[in-house]
Amino acid sequence: MSTQAAFKFISADRRAASLRNLLSDKRCLRFLEAHNPISAILAEHASQTVDGELRVYDGFWSSSLTDSTARGKPDIEVLAIKDRLANVNDIFEVTSKPLIMDGDTGGKPEHFAFDVRSLERLGVSAVIIEDKTGLKKNSLFGNDVFQQQETIEDFCNKIRMGKRAQISSDFMIIARIESLILDAGLDDALTRADAYVAAGADGIMIHSRQETPDEIFAFARTFRERHPTVPLVCVPTSYSSIPFEALEAEGFNIVIYANHMLRSAYMAMKQVADNILLSGRTLEVEPRCLSIKEILELIPGTK
Ligand code: SPV
Ligand code: MG
C-alpha cells in the first residue's frame, strides 16, 4: 500500500500557470477525476513505470458528475458554484498539480464572467464549458433524455464574455462540443469548433458516447488540419479500450479520465457495507481495507 503522501505547496498563480507550461512541454497530458482531497492526493502521487517510462497524472478533473454524485445530488447543475469552489479549495490545500474545472454550461454569460474570476483567484488552470442550454443532463445519456444544444452565436458570446472577464493570460477557457453526443453530426461539430476558436476559446473538447473512437478520430484529423496548435481534449469514458498513446497519436493534448475514482470508491464501500451486515463482524472485510497502521501513517501530522 502507498506510503505517506508528502504534501507540496504551491501558490495559486503558479498552479494556474502550470497547465499551459505542461501543454508546451508534453504532447499529451493525463488528467484524473478527483472529487475530494483524498482522491486528489491519490491522483497526485500515483506513478507507474511502464517499459522504462514513468507515468504520472498531470492534474485533476473536477467533474460535475462526481462532485454531484458524491453529494447525493443529480448532475443537472444543481450544486452551487460556491460548493464546487469549496471542494476545489479543499483539494488545493493538500496538492500541487493543476486542475481543470468542469464548468457545465457556464450558466448565464453574465454569471460565467464572475465565475471565471472566482476560478482564477483560486488557482484553477482552465474551465471547460459545454454548448448546451436549458436543463443540463449528463452527456452520456445522449438523446435518451431531452437535451438542447446552444446556438453557435450565443455560445460564442459566452466564450467572449468569459475571455473578457479573465485577469491573467494563464487561465484557459475550453469549449466543449456536444454535437456528437446529440447526433448533430461531424460537420456541425467542426463548424462549431471553428466558431468557438474564432470567439477566443483556448482549447476544444470533443465528446462522444460511442464505444469506438471513429467519430472523435475523424473530428481530430480535420480539426488538426485547420487548427494545428489549439489544444484538443477528449474524455474516453465510453471508448475505454483505446489507450492513451492512440489518443496522443491522433492529436489529442489532454485525456481526461472523468469519473473512475468515485465509481471505484463507491463500489468498494458498497461491498464492505454489505459484507459487514452479512458476516455480522468486520474480520472478512479487513483484507479489502487500508490497515489501521496505514491510515494512521497516511496523512502527515496525524501522529
Ligand atoms: C463530467 O465528468 O461531469 C463530465 C464528463 O462532464 S461526462 O460525464 O462524460 O459528461
Ligand atoms: Mg459534467
PDB file of N, CA, C and O in Angstrom, residues 91-142:
ATOM      1  N   ILE A  91      -9.240  20.545  -2.081  1.00  0.00           N
ATOM      2  CA  ILE A  91      -8.255  19.757  -2.848  1.00  0.00           C
ATOM      3  C   ILE A  91      -6.935  20.520  -2.935  1.00  0.00           C
ATOM      4  O   ILE A  91      -5.849  19.942  -2.766  1.00  0.00           O
ATOM      5  N   PHE A  92      -7.024  21.828  -3.131  1.00  0.00           N
ATOM      6  CA  PHE A  92      -5.808  22.642  -3.283  1.00  0.00           C
ATOM      7  C   PHE A  92      -5.015  22.750  -1.973  1.00  0.00           C
ATOM      8  O   PHE A  92      -3.823  23.022  -1.994  1.00  0.00           O
ATOM      9  N   GLU A  93      -5.699  22.560  -0.834  1.00  0.00           N
ATOM     10  CA  GLU A  93      -4.993  22.625   0.460  1.00  0.00           C
ATOM     11  C   GLU A  93      -3.900  21.575   0.553  1.00  0.00           C
ATOM     12  O   GLU A  93      -2.941  21.744   1.297  1.00  0.00           O
ATOM     13  N   VAL A  94      -4.055  20.452  -0.180  1.00  0.00           N
ATOM     14  CA  VAL A  94      -3.161  19.309   0.054  1.00  0.00           C
ATOM     15  C   VAL A  94      -2.516  18.775  -1.234  1.00  0.00           C
ATOM     16  O   VAL A  94      -2.004  17.656  -1.241  1.00  0.00           O
ATOM     17  N   THR A  95      -2.571  19.554  -2.308  1.00  0.00           N
ATOM     18  CA  THR A  95      -1.987  19.097  -3.579  1.00  0.00           C
ATOM     19  C   THR A  95      -1.285  20.260  -4.269  1.00  0.00           C
ATOM     20  O   THR A  95      -1.425  21.421  -3.855  1.00  0.00           O
ATOM     21  N   SER A  96      -0.580  19.930  -5.360  1.00  0.00           N
ATOM     22  CA  SER A  96       0.141  20.997  -6.086  1.00  0.00           C
ATOM     23  C   SER A  96      -0.093  20.972  -7.593  1.00  0.00           C
ATOM     24  O   SER A  96       0.407  21.841  -8.301  1.00  0.00           O
ATOM     25  N   LYS A  97      -0.804  19.965  -8.106  1.00  0.00           N
ATOM     26  CA  LYS A  97      -0.943  19.850  -9.565  1.00  0.00           C
ATOM     27  C   LYS A  97      -2.110  20.720 -10.084  1.00  0.00           C
ATOM     28  O   LYS A  97      -2.982  21.106  -9.316  1.00  0.00           O
ATOM     29  N   PRO A  98      -2.122  20.980 -11.383  1.00  0.00           N
ATOM     30  CA  PRO A  98      -3.193  21.837 -11.934  1.00  0.00           C
ATOM     31  C   PRO A  98      -4.548  21.133 -11.983  1.00  0.00           C
ATOM     32  O   PRO A  98      -4.620  19.908 -12.028  1.00  0.00           O
ATOM     33  N   LEU A  99      -5.595  21.937 -11.978  1.00  0.00           N
ATOM     34  CA  LEU A  99      -6.958  21.396 -12.013  1.00  0.00           C
ATOM     35  C   LEU A  99      -7.732  22.024 -13.166  1.00  0.00           C
ATOM     36  O   LEU A  99      -7.647  23.236 -13.403  1.00  0.00           O
ATOM     37  N   ILE A 100      -8.452  21.166 -13.874  1.00  0.00           N
ATOM     38  CA  ILE A 100      -9.385  21.625 -14.911  1.00  0.00           C
ATOM     39  C   ILE A 100     -10.789  21.463 -14.347  1.00  0.00           C
ATOM     40  O   ILE A 100     -11.169  20.388 -13.876  1.00  0.00           O
ATOM     41  N   MET A 101     -11.546  22.564 -14.398  1.00  0.00           N
ATOM     42  CA  MET A 101     -12.896  22.576 -13.835  1.00  0.00           C
ATOM     43  C   MET A 101     -13.922  22.237 -14.903  1.00  0.00           C
ATOM     44  O   MET A 101     -13.910  22.831 -15.992  1.00  0.00           O
ATOM     45  N   ASP A 102     -14.800  21.315 -14.581  1.00  0.00           N
ATOM     46  CA  ASP A 102     -15.972  21.064 -15.418  1.00  0.00           C
ATOM     47  C   ASP A 102     -16.976  22.164 -15.077  1.00  0.00           C
ATOM     48  O   ASP A 102     -17.596  22.147 -14.011  1.00  0.00           O
ATOM     49  N   GLY A 103     -17.132  23.114 -15.985  1.00  0.00           N
ATOM     50  CA  GLY A 103     -17.995  24.262 -15.709  1.00  0.00           C
ATOM     51  C   GLY A 103     -19.425  24.067 -16.181  1.00  0.00           C
ATOM     52  O   GLY A 103     -20.175  25.055 -16.267  1.00  0.00           O
ATOM     53  N   ASP A 104     -19.807  22.818 -16.532  1.00  0.00           N
ATOM     54  CA  ASP A 104     -21.154  22.550 -17.065  1.00  0.00           C
ATOM     55  C   ASP A 104     -21.416  23.492 -18.252  1.00  0.00           C
ATOM     56  O   ASP A 104     -20.550  23.671 -19.094  1.00  0.00           O
ATOM     57  N   THR A 105     -22.592  24.134 -18.293  1.00  0.00           N
ATOM     58  CA  THR A 105     -22.878  25.037 -19.423  1.00  0.00           C
ATOM     59  C   THR A 105     -22.267  26.435 -19.217  1.00  0.00           C
ATOM     60  O   THR A 105     -22.331  27.271 -20.121  1.00  0.00           O
ATOM     61  N   GLY A 106     -21.735  26.667 -18.014  1.00  0.00           N
ATOM     62  CA  GLY A 106     -21.236  28.015 -17.707  1.00  0.00           C
ATOM     63  C   GLY A 106     -22.349  28.940 -17.226  1.00  0.00           C
ATOM     64  O   GLY A 106     -22.092  30.048 -16.784  1.00  0.00           O
ATOM     65  N   GLY A 107     -23.610  28.481 -17.329  1.00  0.00           N
ATOM     66  CA  GLY A 107     -24.750  29.297 -16.877  1.00  0.00           C
ATOM     67  C   GLY A 107     -24.960  30.501 -17.774  1.00  0.00           C
ATOM     68  O   GLY A 107     -24.563  30.523 -18.938  1.00  0.00           O
ATOM     69  N   LYS A 108     -25.558  31.513 -17.199  1.00  0.00           N
ATOM     70  CA  LYS A 108     -25.784  32.759 -17.959  1.00  0.00           C
ATOM     71  C   LYS A 108     -24.429  33.403 -18.246  1.00  0.00           C
ATOM     72  O   LYS A 108     -23.555  33.400 -17.369  1.00  0.00           O
ATOM     73  N   PRO A 109     -24.254  33.994 -19.441  1.00  0.00           N
ATOM     74  CA  PRO A 109     -22.939  34.587 -19.766  1.00  0.00           C
ATOM     75  C   PRO A 109     -22.470  35.588 -18.710  1.00  0.00           C
ATOM     76  O   PRO A 109     -21.298  35.615 -18.343  1.00  0.00           O
ATOM     77  N   GLU A 110     -23.417  36.388 -18.193  1.00  0.00           N
ATOM     78  CA  GLU A 110     -23.039  37.415 -17.200  1.00  0.00           C
ATOM     79  C   GLU A 110     -22.546  36.744 -15.912  1.00  0.00           C
ATOM     80  O   GLU A 110     -21.672  37.265 -15.213  1.00  0.00           O
ATOM     81  N   HIS A 111     -23.146  35.575 -15.563  1.00  0.00           N
ATOM     82  CA  HIS A 111     -22.714  34.869 -14.353  1.00  0.00           C
ATOM     83  C   HIS A 111     -21.383  34.169 -14.607  1.00  0.00           C
ATOM     84  O   HIS A 111     -20.508  34.113 -13.731  1.00  0.00           O
ATOM     85  N   PHE A 112     -21.225  33.664 -15.816  1.00  0.00           N
ATOM     86  CA  PHE A 112     -19.979  32.969 -16.166  1.00  0.00           C
ATOM     87  C   PHE A 112     -18.779  33.910 -15.998  1.00  0.00           C
ATOM     88  O   PHE A 112     -17.725  33.508 -15.513  1.00  0.00           O
ATOM     89  N   ALA A 113     -18.968  35.172 -16.364  1.00  0.00           N
ATOM     90  CA  ALA A 113     -17.879  36.147 -16.234  1.00  0.00           C
ATOM     91  C   ALA A 113     -17.411  36.249 -14.773  1.00  0.00           C
ATOM     92  O   ALA A 113     -16.207  36.307 -14.494  1.00  0.00           O
ATOM     93  N   PHE A 114     -18.359  36.225 -13.827  1.00  0.00           N
ATOM     94  CA  PHE A 114     -17.970  36.256 -12.412  1.00  0.00           C
ATOM     95  C   PHE A 114     -17.275  34.956 -12.001  1.00  0.00           C
ATOM     96  O   PHE A 114     -16.303  34.946 -11.248  1.00  0.00           O
ATOM     97  N   ASP A 115     -17.792  33.833 -12.516  1.00  0.00           N
ATOM     98  CA  ASP A 115     -17.222  32.538 -12.136  1.00  0.00           C
ATOM     99  C   ASP A 115     -15.784  32.393 -12.622  1.00  0.00           C
ATOM    100  O   ASP A 115     -14.945  31.798 -11.941  1.00  0.00           O
ATOM    101  N   VAL A 116     -15.493  32.954 -13.807  1.00  0.00           N
ATOM    102  CA  VAL A 116     -14.124  32.898 -14.339  1.00  0.00           C
ATOM    103  C   VAL A 116     -13.166  33.549 -13.339  1.00  0.00           C
ATOM    104  O   VAL A 116     -12.118  32.992 -13.006  1.00  0.00           O
ATOM    105  N   ARG A 117     -13.553  34.694 -12.807  1.00  0.00           N
ATOM    106  CA  ARG A 117     -12.664  35.386 -11.860  1.00  0.00           C
ATOM    107  C   ARG A 117     -12.505  34.586 -10.570  1.00  0.00           C
ATOM    108  O   ARG A 117     -11.419  34.520  -9.997  1.00  0.00           O
ATOM    109  N   SER A 118     -13.599  33.954 -10.112  1.00  0.00           N
ATOM    110  CA  SER A 118     -13.503  33.158  -8.881  1.00  0.00           C
ATOM    111  C   SER A 118     -12.554  31.978  -9.090  1.00  0.00           C
ATOM    112  O   SER A 118     -11.754  31.641  -8.204  1.00  0.00           O
ATOM    113  N   LEU A 119     -12.661  31.353 -10.248  1.00  0.00           N
ATOM    114  CA  LEU A 119     -11.802  30.200 -10.537  1.00  0.00           C
ATOM    115  C   LEU A 119     -10.342  30.634 -10.612  1.00  0.00           C
ATOM    116  O   LEU A 119      -9.450  29.960 -10.076  1.00  0.00           O
ATOM    117  N   GLU A 120     -10.103  31.765 -11.276  1.00  0.00           N
ATOM    118  CA  GLU A 120      -8.729  32.280 -11.388  1.00  0.00           C
ATOM    119  C   GLU A 120      -8.137  32.586 -10.023  1.00  0.00           C
ATOM    120  O   GLU A 120      -6.997  32.254  -9.749  1.00  0.00           O
ATOM    121  N   ARG A 121      -8.948  33.228  -9.171  1.00  0.00           N
ATOM    122  CA  ARG A 121      -8.455  33.598  -7.834  1.00  0.00           C
ATOM    123  C   ARG A 121      -7.993  32.380  -7.058  1.00  0.00           C
ATOM    124  O   ARG A 121      -7.025  32.411  -6.321  1.00  0.00           O
ATOM    125  N   LEU A 122      -8.697  31.285  -7.253  1.00  0.00           N
ATOM    126  CA  LEU A 122      -8.387  30.058  -6.507  1.00  0.00           C
ATOM    127  C   LEU A 122      -7.139  29.363  -7.055  1.00  0.00           C
ATOM    128  O   LEU A 122      -6.495  28.599  -6.352  1.00  0.00           O
ATOM    129  N   GLY A 123      -6.812  29.607  -8.333  1.00  0.00           N
ATOM    130  CA  GLY A 123      -5.655  28.931  -8.936  1.00  0.00           C
ATOM    131  C   GLY A 123      -6.049  27.804  -9.871  1.00  0.00           C
ATOM    132  O   GLY A 123      -5.209  26.976 -10.245  1.00  0.00           O
ATOM    133  N   VAL A 124      -7.327  27.746 -10.273  1.00  0.00           N
ATOM    134  CA  VAL A 124      -7.762  26.774 -11.276  1.00  0.00           C
ATOM    135  C   VAL A 124      -7.134  27.171 -12.620  1.00  0.00           C
ATOM    136  O   VAL A 124      -7.030  28.357 -12.932  1.00  0.00           O
ATOM    137  N   SER A 125      -6.707  26.153 -13.390  1.00  0.00           N
ATOM    138  CA  SER A 125      -5.979  26.444 -14.637  1.00  0.00           C
ATOM    139  C   SER A 125      -6.895  26.652 -15.828  1.00  0.00           C
ATOM    140  O   SER A 125      -6.552  27.389 -16.760  1.00  0.00           O
ATOM    141  N   ALA A 126      -8.012  25.941 -15.837  1.00  0.00           N
ATOM    142  CA  ALA A 126      -8.885  26.000 -17.020  1.00  0.00           C
ATOM    143  C   ALA A 126     -10.301  25.625 -16.617  1.00  0.00           C
ATOM    144  O   ALA A 126     -10.509  24.845 -15.680  1.00  0.00           O
ATOM    145  N   VAL A 127     -11.254  26.180 -17.351  1.00  0.00           N
ATOM    146  CA  VAL A 127     -12.646  25.739 -17.196  1.00  0.00           C
ATOM    147  C   VAL A 127     -13.107  25.240 -18.559  1.00  0.00           C
ATOM    148  O   VAL A 127     -12.765  25.822 -19.592  1.00  0.00           O
ATOM    149  N   ILE A 128     -13.848  24.122 -18.528  1.00  0.00           N
ATOM    150  CA  ILE A 128     -14.442  23.626 -19.766  1.00  0.00           C
ATOM    151  C   ILE A 128     -15.947  23.862 -19.679  1.00  0.00           C
ATOM    152  O   ILE A 128     -16.590  23.417 -18.718  1.00  0.00           O
ATOM    153  N   ILE A 129     -16.486  24.597 -20.663  1.00  0.00           N
ATOM    154  CA  ILE A 129     -17.947  24.784 -20.689  1.00  0.00           C
ATOM    155  C   ILE A 129     -18.515  24.107 -21.932  1.00  0.00           C
ATOM    156  O   ILE A 129     -17.906  24.103 -22.992  1.00  0.00           O
ATOM    157  N   GLU A 130     -19.708  23.508 -21.752  1.00  0.00           N
ATOM    158  CA  GLU A 130     -20.308  22.729 -22.841  1.00  0.00           C
ATOM    159  C   GLU A 130     -21.432  23.521 -23.499  1.00  0.00           C
ATOM    160  O   GLU A 130     -22.123  24.303 -22.843  1.00  0.00           O
ATOM    161  N   ASP A 131     -21.594  23.259 -24.807  1.00  0.00           N
ATOM    162  CA  ASP A 131     -22.528  24.094 -25.588  1.00  0.00           C
ATOM    163  C   ASP A 131     -23.967  23.550 -25.525  1.00  0.00           C
ATOM    164  O   ASP A 131     -24.576  23.275 -26.545  1.00  0.00           O
ATOM    165  N   LYS A 132     -24.469  23.436 -24.278  1.00  0.00           N
ATOM    166  CA  LYS A 132     -25.874  23.048 -24.089  1.00  0.00           C
ATOM    167  C   LYS A 132     -26.618  24.193 -23.418  1.00  0.00           C
ATOM    168  O   LYS A 132     -26.020  25.073 -22.801  1.00  0.00           O
ATOM    169  N   THR A 133     -27.940  24.136 -23.534  1.00  0.00           N
ATOM    170  CA  THR A 133     -28.758  25.177 -22.915  1.00  0.00           C
ATOM    171  C   THR A 133     -29.977  24.522 -22.272  1.00  0.00           C
ATOM    172  O   THR A 133     -30.314  23.392 -22.592  1.00  0.00           O
ATOM    173  N   GLY A 134     -30.620  25.240 -21.360  1.00  0.00           N
ATOM    174  CA  GLY A 134     -31.760  24.654 -20.651  1.00  0.00           C
ATOM    175  C   GLY A 134     -31.257  23.731 -19.556  1.00  0.00           C
ATOM    176  O   GLY A 134     -30.108  23.821 -19.134  1.00  0.00           O
ATOM    177  N   LEU A 135     -32.128  22.828 -19.094  1.00  0.00           N
ATOM    178  CA  LEU A 135     -31.742  21.929 -18.005  1.00  0.00           C
ATOM    179  C   LEU A 135     -30.726  20.923 -18.529  1.00  0.00           C
ATOM    180  O   LEU A 135     -31.041  20.067 -19.349  1.00  0.00           O
ATOM    181  N   LYS A 136     -29.500  21.071 -18.029  1.00  0.00           N
ATOM    182  CA  LYS A 136     -28.420  20.194 -18.499  1.00  0.00           C
ATOM    183  C   LYS A 136     -28.547  18.809 -17.898  1.00  0.00           C
ATOM    184  O   LYS A 136     -28.799  18.654 -16.711  1.00  0.00           O
ATOM    185  N   LYS A 137     -28.386  17.795 -18.729  1.00  0.00           N
ATOM    186  CA  LYS A 137     -28.319  16.413 -18.236  1.00  0.00           C
ATOM    187  C   LYS A 137     -26.945  15.876 -18.602  1.00  0.00           C
ATOM    188  O   LYS A 137     -26.267  16.411 -19.482  1.00  0.00           O
ATOM    189  N   ASN A 138     -26.563  14.770 -17.979  1.00  0.00           N
ATOM    190  CA  ASN A 138     -25.236  14.213 -18.276  1.00  0.00           C
ATOM    191  C   ASN A 138     -25.142  13.782 -19.732  1.00  0.00           C
ATOM    192  O   ASN A 138     -26.060  13.174 -20.283  1.00  0.00           O
ATOM    193  N   SER A 139     -24.013  14.078 -20.367  1.00  0.00           N
ATOM    194  CA  SER A 139     -23.825  13.819 -21.797  1.00  0.00           C
ATOM    195  C   SER A 139     -23.958  12.348 -22.155  1.00  0.00           C
ATOM    196  O   SER A 139     -24.362  12.017 -23.274  1.00  0.00           O
ATOM    197  N   LEU A 140     -23.607  11.483 -21.234  1.00  0.00           N
ATOM    198  CA  LEU A 140     -23.591  10.051 -21.590  1.00  0.00           C
ATOM    199  C   LEU A 140     -25.009   9.496 -21.758  1.00  0.00           C
ATOM    200  O   LEU A 140     -25.190   8.403 -22.277  1.00  0.00           O
ATOM    201  N   PHE A 141     -26.039  10.278 -21.388  1.00  0.00           N
ATOM    202  CA  PHE A 141     -27.422   9.908 -21.720  1.00  0.00           C
ATOM    203  C   PHE A 141     -27.702  10.126 -23.210  1.00  0.00           C
ATOM    204  O   PHE A 141     -28.623   9.540 -23.763  1.00  0.00           O
ATOM    205  N   GLY A 142     -26.942  11.038 -23.828  1.00  0.00           N
ATOM    206  CA  GLY A 142     -27.215  11.386 -25.225  1.00  0.00           C
ATOM    207  C   GLY A 142     -28.641  11.869 -25.384  1.00  0.00           C
ATOM    208  O   GLY A 142     -29.132  12.684 -24.587  1.00  0.00           O
TER     209      GLY A 142
END
